[in-house]
CSV table of C-alpha atoms and ligand atoms in Angstrom, one decimal:
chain,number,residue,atom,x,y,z
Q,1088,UNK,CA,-5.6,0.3,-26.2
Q,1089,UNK,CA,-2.4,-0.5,-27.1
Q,1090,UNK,CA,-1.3,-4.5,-26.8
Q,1091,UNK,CA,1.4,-3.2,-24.5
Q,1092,UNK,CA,-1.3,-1.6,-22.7
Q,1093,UNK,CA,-3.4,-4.1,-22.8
Q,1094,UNK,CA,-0.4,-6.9,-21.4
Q,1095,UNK,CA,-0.1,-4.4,-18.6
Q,1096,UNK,CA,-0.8,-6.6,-15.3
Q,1097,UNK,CA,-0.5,-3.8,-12.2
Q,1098,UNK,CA,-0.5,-4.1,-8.6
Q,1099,UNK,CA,-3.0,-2.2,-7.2
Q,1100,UNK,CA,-1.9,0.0,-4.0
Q,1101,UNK,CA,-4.8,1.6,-1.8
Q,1102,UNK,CA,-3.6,4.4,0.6
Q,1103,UNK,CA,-6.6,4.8,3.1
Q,1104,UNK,CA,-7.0,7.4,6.0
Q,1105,UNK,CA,-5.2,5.5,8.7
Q,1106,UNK,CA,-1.7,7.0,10.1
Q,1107,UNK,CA,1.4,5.8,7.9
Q,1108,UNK,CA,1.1,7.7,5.1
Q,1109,UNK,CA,5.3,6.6,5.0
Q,1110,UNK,CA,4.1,3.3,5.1
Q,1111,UNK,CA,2.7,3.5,1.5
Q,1112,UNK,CA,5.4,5.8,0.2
Q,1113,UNK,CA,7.7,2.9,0.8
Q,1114,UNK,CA,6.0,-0.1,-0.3
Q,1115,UNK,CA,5.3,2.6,-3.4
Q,1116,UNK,CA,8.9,3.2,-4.0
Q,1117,UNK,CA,10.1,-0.6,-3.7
Q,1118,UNK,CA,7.3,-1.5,-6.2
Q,1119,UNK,CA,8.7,1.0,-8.9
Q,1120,UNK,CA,12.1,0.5,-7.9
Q,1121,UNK,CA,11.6,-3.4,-9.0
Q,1122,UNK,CA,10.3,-1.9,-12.3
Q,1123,UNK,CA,6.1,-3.2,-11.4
Q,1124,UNK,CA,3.6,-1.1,-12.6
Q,1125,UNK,CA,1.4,0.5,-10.4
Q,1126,UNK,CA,-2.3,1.8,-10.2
Q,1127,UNK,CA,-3.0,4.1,-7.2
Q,1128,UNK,CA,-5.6,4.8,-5.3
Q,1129,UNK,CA,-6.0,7.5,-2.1
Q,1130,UNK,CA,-9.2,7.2,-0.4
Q,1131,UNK,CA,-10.5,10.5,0.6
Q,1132,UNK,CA,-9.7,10.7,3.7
Q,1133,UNK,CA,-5.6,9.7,3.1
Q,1134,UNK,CA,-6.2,13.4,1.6
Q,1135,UNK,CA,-6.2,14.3,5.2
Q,1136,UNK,CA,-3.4,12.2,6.6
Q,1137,UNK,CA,-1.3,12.8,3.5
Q,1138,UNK,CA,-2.0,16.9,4.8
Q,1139,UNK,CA,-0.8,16.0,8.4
Q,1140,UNK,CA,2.1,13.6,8.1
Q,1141,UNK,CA,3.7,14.9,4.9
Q,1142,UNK,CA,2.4,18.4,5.0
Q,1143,UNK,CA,1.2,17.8,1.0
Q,1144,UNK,CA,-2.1,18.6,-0.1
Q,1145,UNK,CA,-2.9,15.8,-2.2
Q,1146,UNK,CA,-4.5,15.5,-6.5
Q,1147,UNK,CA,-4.4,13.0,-8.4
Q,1148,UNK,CA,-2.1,13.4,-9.9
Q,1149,UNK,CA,2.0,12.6,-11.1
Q,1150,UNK,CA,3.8,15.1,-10.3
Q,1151,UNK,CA,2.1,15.0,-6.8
Q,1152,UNK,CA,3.2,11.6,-6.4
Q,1153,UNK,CA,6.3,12.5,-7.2
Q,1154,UNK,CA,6.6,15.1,-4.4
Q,1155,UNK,CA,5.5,12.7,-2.2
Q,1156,UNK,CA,8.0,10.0,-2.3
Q,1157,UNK,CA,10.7,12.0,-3.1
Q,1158,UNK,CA,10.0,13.2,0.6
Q,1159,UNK,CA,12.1,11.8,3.0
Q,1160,UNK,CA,10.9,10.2,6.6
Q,1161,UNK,CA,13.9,11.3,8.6
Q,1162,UNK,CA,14.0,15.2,9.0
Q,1163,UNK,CA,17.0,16.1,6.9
Q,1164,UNK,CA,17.5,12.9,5.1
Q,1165,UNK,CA,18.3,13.2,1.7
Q,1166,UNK,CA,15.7,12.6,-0.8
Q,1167,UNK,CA,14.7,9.0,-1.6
Q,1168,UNK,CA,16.1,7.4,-5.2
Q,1169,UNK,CA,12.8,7.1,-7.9
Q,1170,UNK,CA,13.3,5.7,-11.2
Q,1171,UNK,CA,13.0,8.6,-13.7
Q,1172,UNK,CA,9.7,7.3,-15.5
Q,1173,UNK,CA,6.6,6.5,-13.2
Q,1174,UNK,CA,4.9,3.6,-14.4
Q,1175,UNK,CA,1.4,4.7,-12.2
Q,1176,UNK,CA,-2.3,5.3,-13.3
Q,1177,UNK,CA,-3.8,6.9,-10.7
Q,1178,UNK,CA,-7.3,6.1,-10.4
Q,1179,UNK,CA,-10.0,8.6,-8.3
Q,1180,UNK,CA,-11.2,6.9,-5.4
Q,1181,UNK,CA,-14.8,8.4,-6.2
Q,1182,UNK,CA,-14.4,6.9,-9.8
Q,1183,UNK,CA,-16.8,3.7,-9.4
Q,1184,UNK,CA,-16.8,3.3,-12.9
Q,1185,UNK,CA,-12.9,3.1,-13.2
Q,1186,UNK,CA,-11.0,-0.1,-14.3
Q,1187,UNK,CA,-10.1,-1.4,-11.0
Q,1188,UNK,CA,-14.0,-2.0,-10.1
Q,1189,UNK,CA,-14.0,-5.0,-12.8
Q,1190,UNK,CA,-12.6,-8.5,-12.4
Q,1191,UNK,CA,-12.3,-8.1,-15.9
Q,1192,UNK,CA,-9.4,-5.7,-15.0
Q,1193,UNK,CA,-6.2,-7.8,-15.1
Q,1194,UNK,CA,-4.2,-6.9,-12.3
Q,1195,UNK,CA,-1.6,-8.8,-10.0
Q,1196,UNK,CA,-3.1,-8.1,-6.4
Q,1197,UNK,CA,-3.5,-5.5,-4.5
Q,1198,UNK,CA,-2.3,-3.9,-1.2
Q,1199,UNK,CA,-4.2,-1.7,1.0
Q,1200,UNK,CA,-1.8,0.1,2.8
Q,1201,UNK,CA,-1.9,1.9,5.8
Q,1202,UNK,CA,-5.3,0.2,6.0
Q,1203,UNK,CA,-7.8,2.4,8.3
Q,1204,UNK,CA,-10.4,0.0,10.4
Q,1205,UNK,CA,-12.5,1.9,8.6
Q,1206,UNK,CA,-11.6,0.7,5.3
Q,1207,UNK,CA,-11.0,-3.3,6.8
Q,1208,UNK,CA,-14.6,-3.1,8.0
Q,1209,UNK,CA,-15.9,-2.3,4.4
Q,1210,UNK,CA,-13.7,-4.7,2.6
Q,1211,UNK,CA,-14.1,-7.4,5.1
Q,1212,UNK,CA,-18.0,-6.9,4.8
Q,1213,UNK,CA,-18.0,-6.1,0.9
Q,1214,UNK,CA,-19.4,-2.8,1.1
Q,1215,UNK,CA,-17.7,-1.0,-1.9
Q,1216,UNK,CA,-18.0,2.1,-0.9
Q,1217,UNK,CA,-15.6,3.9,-2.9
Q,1218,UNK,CA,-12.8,2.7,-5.5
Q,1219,UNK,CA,-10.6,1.6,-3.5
Q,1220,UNK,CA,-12.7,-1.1,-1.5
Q,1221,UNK,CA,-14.6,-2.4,-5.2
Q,1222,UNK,CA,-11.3,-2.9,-5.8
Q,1223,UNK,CA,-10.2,-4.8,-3.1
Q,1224,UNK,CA,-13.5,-6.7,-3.2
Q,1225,UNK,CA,-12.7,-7.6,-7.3
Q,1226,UNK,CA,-9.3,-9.0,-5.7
Q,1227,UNK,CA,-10.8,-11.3,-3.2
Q,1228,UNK,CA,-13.9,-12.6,-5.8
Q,1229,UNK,CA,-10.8,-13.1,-8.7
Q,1230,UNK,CA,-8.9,-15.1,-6.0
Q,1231,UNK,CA,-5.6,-12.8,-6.3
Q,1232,UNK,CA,-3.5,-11.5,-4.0
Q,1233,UNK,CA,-5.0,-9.0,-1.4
Q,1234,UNK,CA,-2.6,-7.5,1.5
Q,1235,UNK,CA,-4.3,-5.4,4.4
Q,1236,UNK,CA,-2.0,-3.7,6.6
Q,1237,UNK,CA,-3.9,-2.3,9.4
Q,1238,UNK,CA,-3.0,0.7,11.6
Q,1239,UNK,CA,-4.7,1.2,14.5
Q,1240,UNK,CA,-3.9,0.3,18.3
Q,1241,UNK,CA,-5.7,-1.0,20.7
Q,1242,UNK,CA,-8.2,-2.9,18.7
Q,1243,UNK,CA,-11.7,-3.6,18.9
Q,1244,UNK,CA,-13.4,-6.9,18.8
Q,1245,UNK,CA,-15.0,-6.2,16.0
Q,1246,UNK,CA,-11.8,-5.4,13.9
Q,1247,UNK,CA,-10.4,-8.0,15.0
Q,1248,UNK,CA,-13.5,-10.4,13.9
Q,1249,UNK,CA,-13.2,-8.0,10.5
Q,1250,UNK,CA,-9.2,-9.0,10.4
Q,1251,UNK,CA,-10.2,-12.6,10.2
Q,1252,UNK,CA,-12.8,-12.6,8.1
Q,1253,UNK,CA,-10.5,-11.1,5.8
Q,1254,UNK,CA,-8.2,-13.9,6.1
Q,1255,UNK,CA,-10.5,-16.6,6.0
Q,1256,UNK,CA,-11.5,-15.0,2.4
Q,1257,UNK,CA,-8.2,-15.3,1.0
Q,1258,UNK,CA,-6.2,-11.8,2.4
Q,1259,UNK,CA,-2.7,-11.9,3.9
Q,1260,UNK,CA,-3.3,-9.4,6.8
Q,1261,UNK,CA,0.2,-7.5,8.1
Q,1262,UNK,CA,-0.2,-5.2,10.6
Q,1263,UNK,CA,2.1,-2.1,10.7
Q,1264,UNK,CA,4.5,-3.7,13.3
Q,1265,UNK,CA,8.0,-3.6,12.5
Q,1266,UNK,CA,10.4,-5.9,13.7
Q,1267,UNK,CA,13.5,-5.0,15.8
Q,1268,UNK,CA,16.5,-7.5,15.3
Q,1269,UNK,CA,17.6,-5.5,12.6
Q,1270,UNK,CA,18.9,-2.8,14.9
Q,1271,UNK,CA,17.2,0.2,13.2
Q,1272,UNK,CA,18.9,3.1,13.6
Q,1273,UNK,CA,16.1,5.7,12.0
Q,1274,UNK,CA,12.6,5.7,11.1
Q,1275,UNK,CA,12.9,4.8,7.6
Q,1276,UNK,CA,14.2,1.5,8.7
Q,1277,UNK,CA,11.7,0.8,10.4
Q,1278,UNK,CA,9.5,1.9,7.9
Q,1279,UNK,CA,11.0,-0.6,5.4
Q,1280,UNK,CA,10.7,-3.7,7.6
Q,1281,UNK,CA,6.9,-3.3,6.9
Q,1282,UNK,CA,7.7,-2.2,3.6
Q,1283,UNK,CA,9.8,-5.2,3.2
Q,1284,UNK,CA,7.5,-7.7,4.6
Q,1285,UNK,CA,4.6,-6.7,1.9
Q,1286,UNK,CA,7.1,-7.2,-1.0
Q,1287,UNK,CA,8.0,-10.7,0.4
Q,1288,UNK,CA,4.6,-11.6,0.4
Q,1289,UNK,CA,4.1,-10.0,-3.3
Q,1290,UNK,CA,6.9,-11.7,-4.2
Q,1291,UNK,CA,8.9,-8.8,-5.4
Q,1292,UNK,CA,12.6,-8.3,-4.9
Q,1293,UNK,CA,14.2,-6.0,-2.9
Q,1294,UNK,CA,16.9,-5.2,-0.1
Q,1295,UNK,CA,14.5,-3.2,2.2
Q,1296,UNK,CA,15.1,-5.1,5.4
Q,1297,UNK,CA,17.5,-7.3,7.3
Q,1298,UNK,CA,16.9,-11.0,7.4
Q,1299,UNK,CA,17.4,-12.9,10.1
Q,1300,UNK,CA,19.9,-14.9,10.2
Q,1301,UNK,CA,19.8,-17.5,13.0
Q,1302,UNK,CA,22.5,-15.8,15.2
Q,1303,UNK,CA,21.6,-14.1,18.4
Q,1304,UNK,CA,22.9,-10.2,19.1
Q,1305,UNK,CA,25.3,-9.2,16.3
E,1620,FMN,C1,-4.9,12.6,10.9
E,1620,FMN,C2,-5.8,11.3,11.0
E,1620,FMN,C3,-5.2,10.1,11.4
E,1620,FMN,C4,-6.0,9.0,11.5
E,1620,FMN,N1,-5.4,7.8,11.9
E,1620,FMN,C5,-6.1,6.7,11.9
E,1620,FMN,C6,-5.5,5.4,12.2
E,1620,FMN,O1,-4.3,5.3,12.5
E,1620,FMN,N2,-6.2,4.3,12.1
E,1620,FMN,C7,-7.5,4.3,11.7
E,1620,FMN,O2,-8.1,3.2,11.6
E,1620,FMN,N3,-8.2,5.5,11.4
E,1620,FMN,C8,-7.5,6.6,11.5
E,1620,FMN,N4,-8.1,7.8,11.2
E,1620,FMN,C9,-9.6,7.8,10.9
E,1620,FMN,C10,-9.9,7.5,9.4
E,1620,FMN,O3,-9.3,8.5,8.6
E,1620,FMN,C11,-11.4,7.5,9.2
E,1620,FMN,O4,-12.0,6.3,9.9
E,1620,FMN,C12,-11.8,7.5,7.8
E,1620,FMN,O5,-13.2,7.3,7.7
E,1620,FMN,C13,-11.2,6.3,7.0
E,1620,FMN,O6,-11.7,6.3,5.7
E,1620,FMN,P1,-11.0,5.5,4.5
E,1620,FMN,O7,-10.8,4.1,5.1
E,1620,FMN,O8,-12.0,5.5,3.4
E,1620,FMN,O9,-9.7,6.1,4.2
E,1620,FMN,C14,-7.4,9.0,11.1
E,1620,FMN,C15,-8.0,10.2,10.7
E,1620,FMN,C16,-7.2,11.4,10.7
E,1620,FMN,C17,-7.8,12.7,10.2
């Protein structure tokens, strides 16, 4: 490894089988935009959701990747900006064996995003099942930063109990609820207020969303 390699500190960024596949490509994006390396992982069944929302059928793989946030959210948009170097290892969610599943792994956080209840059931209760929740397991036990954005309405008790086990180990959990103060006037907006809020928390710059700022109406 080289020591560039090796000085390499990711965030991690989970796509799971929950609707929002745009959710992901965003917070993607804004990630590479701000020049932060990336390791991706798409649980199996984000295959299927990546099929339904965006119509792609889904490798591991760059130029996949590249298809898929180059795709706009707003029928006839034009296609999103993407710096021309993808600084992304894209790690098989069957890979149990892969980097992400050690603490000894250096990597910034994580973000699980959209995040199925499925997949905040098995983090909340530790169950590794695939990549993606080991490695959201090795971000809790390291103590780093681990963002959950569920998508899923109504919600059952037991999520919700799941949700707040999650926080009460250390996650920041967003739902997928944009805000409307901003006046949105298409989808991607509202996309990017979700977007938007992950980054803040991440602490990464960008111009995604409209603050607030302390003035009613305008
Ligand atoms: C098209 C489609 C949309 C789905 N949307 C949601 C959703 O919004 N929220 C959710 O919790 N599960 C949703 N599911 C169900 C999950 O994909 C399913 O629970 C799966 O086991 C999640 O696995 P994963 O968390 O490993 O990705 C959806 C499934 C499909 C096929």
């Amino acid at each position: 490894m080289t020591e560039e390699a090796a000085r390499r500190r990711p965030w991690i960024v989970g796509v799971t089988g929950a609707s929002g596949t745009p959710y992901a490509a965003a917070v993607l994006r804004g990630l590479l935009c701000a020049g932060e390396p990336v390791d991706l992982i798409v649980s199996r069944a984000a295959r299927l959701t990546l099929r339904d929302e965006v119509g792609l059928t889904w490798h591991d793989d760059l130029e996949v990747l590249r298809t898929w946030l180059r795709e706009p959210t707003d029928p006839g948009a034009p296609a999103p900006e993407l710096p021309a170097t993808l600084d992304v290892r894209i790690w098989a969610a069957t890979d149990l064996a892969a980097a992400p599943s050690s603490g000894s792994y250096l990597t910034r956080g994580m973000v699980v995003i959209p995040a199925s209840t499925a997949s905040v059931a098995g983090i909340a209760l530790g169950l590794s099942k695939d990549l993606l929740q080991r490695a959201a397991d090795v971000t809790l036990k390291e103590r780093r930063r681990l963002v959950v954005v569920p998508r899923e309405t109504p919600l059952t008790g037991t999520t919700l109990r799941h949700l707040v086990r999650l926080d009460e180990a250390g996650a920041v959990v967003l739902p997928a609820a944009p805000a409307f103060y901003g006046k949105p006037k298409n989808i991607q907006q509202l996309v990017d207020f979700v977007a938007g809020k992950v980054l803040d928390v991440l602490g990464v710059e960008h111009d995604l969303l409209t603050r607030w700022t302390g003035r009613l109406g305008t």
